[in-house]
Short mmCIF file of C-alpha atoms in Angstrom, two decimals:
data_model
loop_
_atom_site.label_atom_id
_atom_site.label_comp_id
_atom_site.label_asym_id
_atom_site.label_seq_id
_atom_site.Cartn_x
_atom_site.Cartn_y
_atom_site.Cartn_z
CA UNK S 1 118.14 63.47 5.21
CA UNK S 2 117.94 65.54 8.74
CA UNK S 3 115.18 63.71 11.08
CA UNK S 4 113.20 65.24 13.97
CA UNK S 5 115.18 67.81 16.21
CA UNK S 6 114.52 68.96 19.67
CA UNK S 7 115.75 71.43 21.68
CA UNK S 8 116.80 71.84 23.91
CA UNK S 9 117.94 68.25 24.77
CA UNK S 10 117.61 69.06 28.81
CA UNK S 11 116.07 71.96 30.60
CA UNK S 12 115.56 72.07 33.70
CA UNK S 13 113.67 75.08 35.72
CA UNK S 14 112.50 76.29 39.02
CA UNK S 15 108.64 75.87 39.75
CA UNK S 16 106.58 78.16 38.85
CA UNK S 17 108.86 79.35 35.48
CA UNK S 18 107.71 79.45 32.11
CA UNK S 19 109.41 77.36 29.40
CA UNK S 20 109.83 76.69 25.61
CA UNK S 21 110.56 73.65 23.72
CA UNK S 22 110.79 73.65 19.93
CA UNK S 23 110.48 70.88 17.57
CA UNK S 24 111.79 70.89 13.97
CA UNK S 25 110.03 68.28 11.58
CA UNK S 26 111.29 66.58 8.81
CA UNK S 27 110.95 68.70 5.61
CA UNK S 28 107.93 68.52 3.87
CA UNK S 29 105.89 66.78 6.56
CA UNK S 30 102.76 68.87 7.11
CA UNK S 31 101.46 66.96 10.15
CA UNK S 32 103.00 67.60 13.84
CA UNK S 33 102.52 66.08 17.24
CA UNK S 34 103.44 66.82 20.69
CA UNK S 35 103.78 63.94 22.88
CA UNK S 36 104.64 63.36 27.03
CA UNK S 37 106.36 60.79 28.69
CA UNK S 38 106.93 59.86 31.70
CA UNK S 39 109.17 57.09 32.91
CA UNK S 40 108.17 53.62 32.30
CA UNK S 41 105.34 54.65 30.47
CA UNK S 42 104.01 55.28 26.61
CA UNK S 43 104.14 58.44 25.14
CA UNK S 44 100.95 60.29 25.83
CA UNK S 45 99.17 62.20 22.73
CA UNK S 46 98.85 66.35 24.14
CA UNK S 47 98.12 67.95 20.69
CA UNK S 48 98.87 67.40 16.67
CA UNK S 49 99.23 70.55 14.31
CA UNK S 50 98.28 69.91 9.89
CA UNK S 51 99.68 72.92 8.84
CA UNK S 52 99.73 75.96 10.85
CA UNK S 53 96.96 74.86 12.56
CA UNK S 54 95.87 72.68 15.79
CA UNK S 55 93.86 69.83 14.18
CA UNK S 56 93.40 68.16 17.76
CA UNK S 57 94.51 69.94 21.29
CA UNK S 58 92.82 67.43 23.58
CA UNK S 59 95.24 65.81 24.83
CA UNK S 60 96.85 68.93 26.72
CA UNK S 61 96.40 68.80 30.45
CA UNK S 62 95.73 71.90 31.18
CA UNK S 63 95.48 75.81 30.08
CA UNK S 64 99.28 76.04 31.27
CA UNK S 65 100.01 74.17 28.16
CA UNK S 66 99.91 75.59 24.82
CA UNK S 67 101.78 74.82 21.12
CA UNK S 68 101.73 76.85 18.11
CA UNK S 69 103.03 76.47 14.47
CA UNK S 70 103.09 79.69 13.00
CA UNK S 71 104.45 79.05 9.29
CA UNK S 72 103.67 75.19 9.33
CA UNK S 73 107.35 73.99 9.84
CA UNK S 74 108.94 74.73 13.50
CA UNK S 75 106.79 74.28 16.52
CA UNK S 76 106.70 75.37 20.03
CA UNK S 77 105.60 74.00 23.03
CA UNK S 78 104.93 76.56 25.96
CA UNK S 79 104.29 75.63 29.87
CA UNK S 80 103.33 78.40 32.25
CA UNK S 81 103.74 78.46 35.97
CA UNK S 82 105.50 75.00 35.66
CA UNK S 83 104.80 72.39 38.49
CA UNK S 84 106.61 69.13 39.72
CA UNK S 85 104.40 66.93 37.95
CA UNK S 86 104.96 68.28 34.76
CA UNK S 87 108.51 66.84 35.07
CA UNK S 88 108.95 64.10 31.86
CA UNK S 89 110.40 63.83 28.54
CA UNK S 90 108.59 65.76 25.71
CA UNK S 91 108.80 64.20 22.13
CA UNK S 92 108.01 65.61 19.04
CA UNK S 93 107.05 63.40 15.99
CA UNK S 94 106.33 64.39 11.84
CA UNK S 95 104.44 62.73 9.73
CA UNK S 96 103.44 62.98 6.00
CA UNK S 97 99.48 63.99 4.74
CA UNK S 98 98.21 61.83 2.53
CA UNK S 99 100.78 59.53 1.80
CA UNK S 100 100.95 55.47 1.76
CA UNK S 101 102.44 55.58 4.97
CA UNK S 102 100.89 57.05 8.30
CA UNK S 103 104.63 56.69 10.05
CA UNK S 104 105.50 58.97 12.78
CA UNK S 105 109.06 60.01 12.97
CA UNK S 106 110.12 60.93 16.56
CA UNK S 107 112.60 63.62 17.71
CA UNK S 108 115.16 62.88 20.19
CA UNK S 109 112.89 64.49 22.78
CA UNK S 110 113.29 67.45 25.73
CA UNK S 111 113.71 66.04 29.45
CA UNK S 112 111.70 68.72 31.31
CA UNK S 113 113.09 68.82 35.17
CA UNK S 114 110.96 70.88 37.32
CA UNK S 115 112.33 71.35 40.45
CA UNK I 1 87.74 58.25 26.34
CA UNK I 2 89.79 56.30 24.42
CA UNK I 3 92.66 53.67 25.77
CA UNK I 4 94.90 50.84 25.02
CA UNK I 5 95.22 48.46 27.27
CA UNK I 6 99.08 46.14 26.35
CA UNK I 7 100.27 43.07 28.41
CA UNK I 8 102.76 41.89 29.58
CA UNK I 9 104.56 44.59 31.01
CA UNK I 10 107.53 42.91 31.20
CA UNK I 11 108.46 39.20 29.36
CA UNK I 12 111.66 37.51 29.12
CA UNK I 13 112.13 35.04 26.58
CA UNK I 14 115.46 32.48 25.49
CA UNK I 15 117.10 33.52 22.51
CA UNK I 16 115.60 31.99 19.75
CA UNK I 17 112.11 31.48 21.56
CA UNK I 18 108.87 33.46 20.33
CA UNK I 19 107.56 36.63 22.00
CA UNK I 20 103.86 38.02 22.00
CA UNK I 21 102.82 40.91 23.20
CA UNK I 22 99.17 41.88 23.61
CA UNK I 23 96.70 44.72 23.10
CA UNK I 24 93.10 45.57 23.07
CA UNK I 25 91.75 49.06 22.81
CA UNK I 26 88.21 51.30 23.15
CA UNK I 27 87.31 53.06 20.56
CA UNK I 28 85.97 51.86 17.93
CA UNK I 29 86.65 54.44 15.40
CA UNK I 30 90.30 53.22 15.79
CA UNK I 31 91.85 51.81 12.20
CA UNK I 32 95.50 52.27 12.22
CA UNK I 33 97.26 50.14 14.92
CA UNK I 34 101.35 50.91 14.62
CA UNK I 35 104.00 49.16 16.59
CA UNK I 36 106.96 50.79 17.80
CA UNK I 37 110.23 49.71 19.50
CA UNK I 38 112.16 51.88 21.81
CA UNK I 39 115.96 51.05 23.25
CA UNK I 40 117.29 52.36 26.41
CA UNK I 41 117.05 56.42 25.73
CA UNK I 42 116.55 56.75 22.34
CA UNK I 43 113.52 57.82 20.60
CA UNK I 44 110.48 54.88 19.63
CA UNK I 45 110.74 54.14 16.08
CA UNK I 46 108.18 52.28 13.88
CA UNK I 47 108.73 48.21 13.91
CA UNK I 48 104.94 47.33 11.68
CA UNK I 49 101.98 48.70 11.54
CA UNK I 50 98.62 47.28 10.38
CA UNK I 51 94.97 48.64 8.79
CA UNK I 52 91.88 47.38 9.79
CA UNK I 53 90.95 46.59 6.72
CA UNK I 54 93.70 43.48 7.03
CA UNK I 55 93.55 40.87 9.53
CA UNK I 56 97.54 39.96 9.26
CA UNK I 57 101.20 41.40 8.31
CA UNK I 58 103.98 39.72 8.09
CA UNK I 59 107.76 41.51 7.97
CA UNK I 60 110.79 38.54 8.74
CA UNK I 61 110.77 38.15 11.71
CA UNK I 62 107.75 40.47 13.38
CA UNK I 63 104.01 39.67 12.51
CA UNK I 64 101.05 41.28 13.74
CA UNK I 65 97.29 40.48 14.19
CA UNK I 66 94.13 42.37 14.19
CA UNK I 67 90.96 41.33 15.44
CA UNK I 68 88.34 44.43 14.84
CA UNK I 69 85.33 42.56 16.28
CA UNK I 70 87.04 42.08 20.05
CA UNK I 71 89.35 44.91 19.34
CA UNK I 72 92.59 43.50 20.23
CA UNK I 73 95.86 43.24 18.29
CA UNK I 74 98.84 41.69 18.54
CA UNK I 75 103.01 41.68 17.71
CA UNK I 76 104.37 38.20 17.17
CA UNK I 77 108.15 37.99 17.55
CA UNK I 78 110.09 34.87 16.33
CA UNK I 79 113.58 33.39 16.53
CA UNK I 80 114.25 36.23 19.25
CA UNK I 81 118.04 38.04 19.50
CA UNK I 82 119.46 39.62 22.02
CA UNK I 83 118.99 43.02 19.87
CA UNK I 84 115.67 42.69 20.20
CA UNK I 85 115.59 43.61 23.65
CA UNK I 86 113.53 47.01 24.43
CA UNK I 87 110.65 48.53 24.78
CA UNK I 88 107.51 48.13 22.78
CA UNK I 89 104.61 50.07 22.44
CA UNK I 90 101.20 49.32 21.17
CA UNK I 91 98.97 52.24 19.71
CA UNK I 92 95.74 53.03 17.81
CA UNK I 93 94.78 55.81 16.07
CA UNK I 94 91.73 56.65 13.74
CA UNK I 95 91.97 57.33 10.07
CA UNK I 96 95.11 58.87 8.86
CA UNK I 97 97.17 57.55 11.61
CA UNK I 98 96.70 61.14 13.52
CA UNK I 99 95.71 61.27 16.91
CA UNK I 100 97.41 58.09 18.40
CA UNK I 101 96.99 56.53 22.01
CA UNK I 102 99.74 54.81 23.07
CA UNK I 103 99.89 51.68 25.50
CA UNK I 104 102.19 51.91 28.59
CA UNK I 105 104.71 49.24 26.88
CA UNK I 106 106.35 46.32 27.48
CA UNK I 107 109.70 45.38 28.16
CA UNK I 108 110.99 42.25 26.71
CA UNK I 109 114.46 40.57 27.26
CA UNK I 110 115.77 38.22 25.42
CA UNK I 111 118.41 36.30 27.33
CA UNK I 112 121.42 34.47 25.21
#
């Protein structure tokens, strides 16, 4: 079946812009996590959605960050003002509620250039 | 706040020699310790994974440990290949495997 999608695959923007990256879970899977990384490091936790909802947003830098999940499926991950620093791939992950198994599946990721 | 700590960063190892990475961690609350393996620009992908209610796992090739009482865990790699040359990461998470801090990795070679 389809895995994690991302998209877009590249963006890159000016400082100071506003962007959108979206994340499209695997089917069924009700929990969703947004994840940073930067080069030559791990991926760092910024929020994780069960449902529609933000179960844990603690891990987002700042109020320039913001996600939402409206219908529990697609997600979106919104930086205002955008600075250098923000510059670093952003992965998506899905995971099943419940299950046996507490695997995350990871998107392809977004390679945010800030410029 | 919580952290995982992984080491080496980097280890190189003959084909066919053993490979251990290292972790220890802060909190805890922690549970669910998953292992992942990422290759040069591709997305980390779940290698094992171990609750703390076990002390061992065991999959071919790739074992890990858990000690709860020092809180440190660790990936066991024999007979090395050449495809297993990548990144790995290290993470813990509490119950339900949601919120999950990752270590920075560590990048092994295996040389033929």
């Amino acid at each position: 079946g389809a895995g994690v999608s991302q998209t877009p695959s590249n963006k890159v923007t000016e400082k100071g812009k506003y962007v959108e990256l979206r994340c499209d879970p695997i089917s069924g899977h009700t929990a969703l996590y947004w994840y940073r990384q930067s080069l030559g490091q791990g991926p760092e936790f910024l929020i994780y959605f069960q449902g529609t909802g933000a179960a844990d947003d603690s891990g987002l830098p700042n109020d320039r960050f913001f996600a939402v999940r409206p219908e529990g499926s697609v997600s979106t991950l919104k930086i205002q003002r955008t600075e250098r620093g923000d510059s670093a791939v952003y992965l998506c992950a899905s995971s099943l509620t419940g299950g046996a198994s507490y695997e995350q599946y990871f998107g392809p990721g977004t390679r945010l250039t800030v410029t | 706040g919580e952290n995982v700590e992984q080491h080496p960063s980097t280890l190189s190892v003959q084909e066919g020699d053993s490979a251990v990475i290292k972790c220890t961690y802060s909190d805890s609350a922690s549970n669910y310790f998953p292992w992942y393996k990422q290759e040069l620009g591709k997305r980390p992908q779940l290698i094992i994974d171990i609750r703390s209610n076990v002390g061992e796992k065991k999959d071919q090739r790739i074992a890990v440990t858990l000690n709860k009482t020092a809180k440190h865990f660790s990936l066991h790699i024999t007979e090395t290949q050449p495809e297993d040359s990548a990144v790995y990461f290290c993470a813990a998470s509490g119950a339900g495997g949601f919120k999950t801090i990752f270590g920075a990795g560590t990048r092994l070679f295996v040389k033929a």
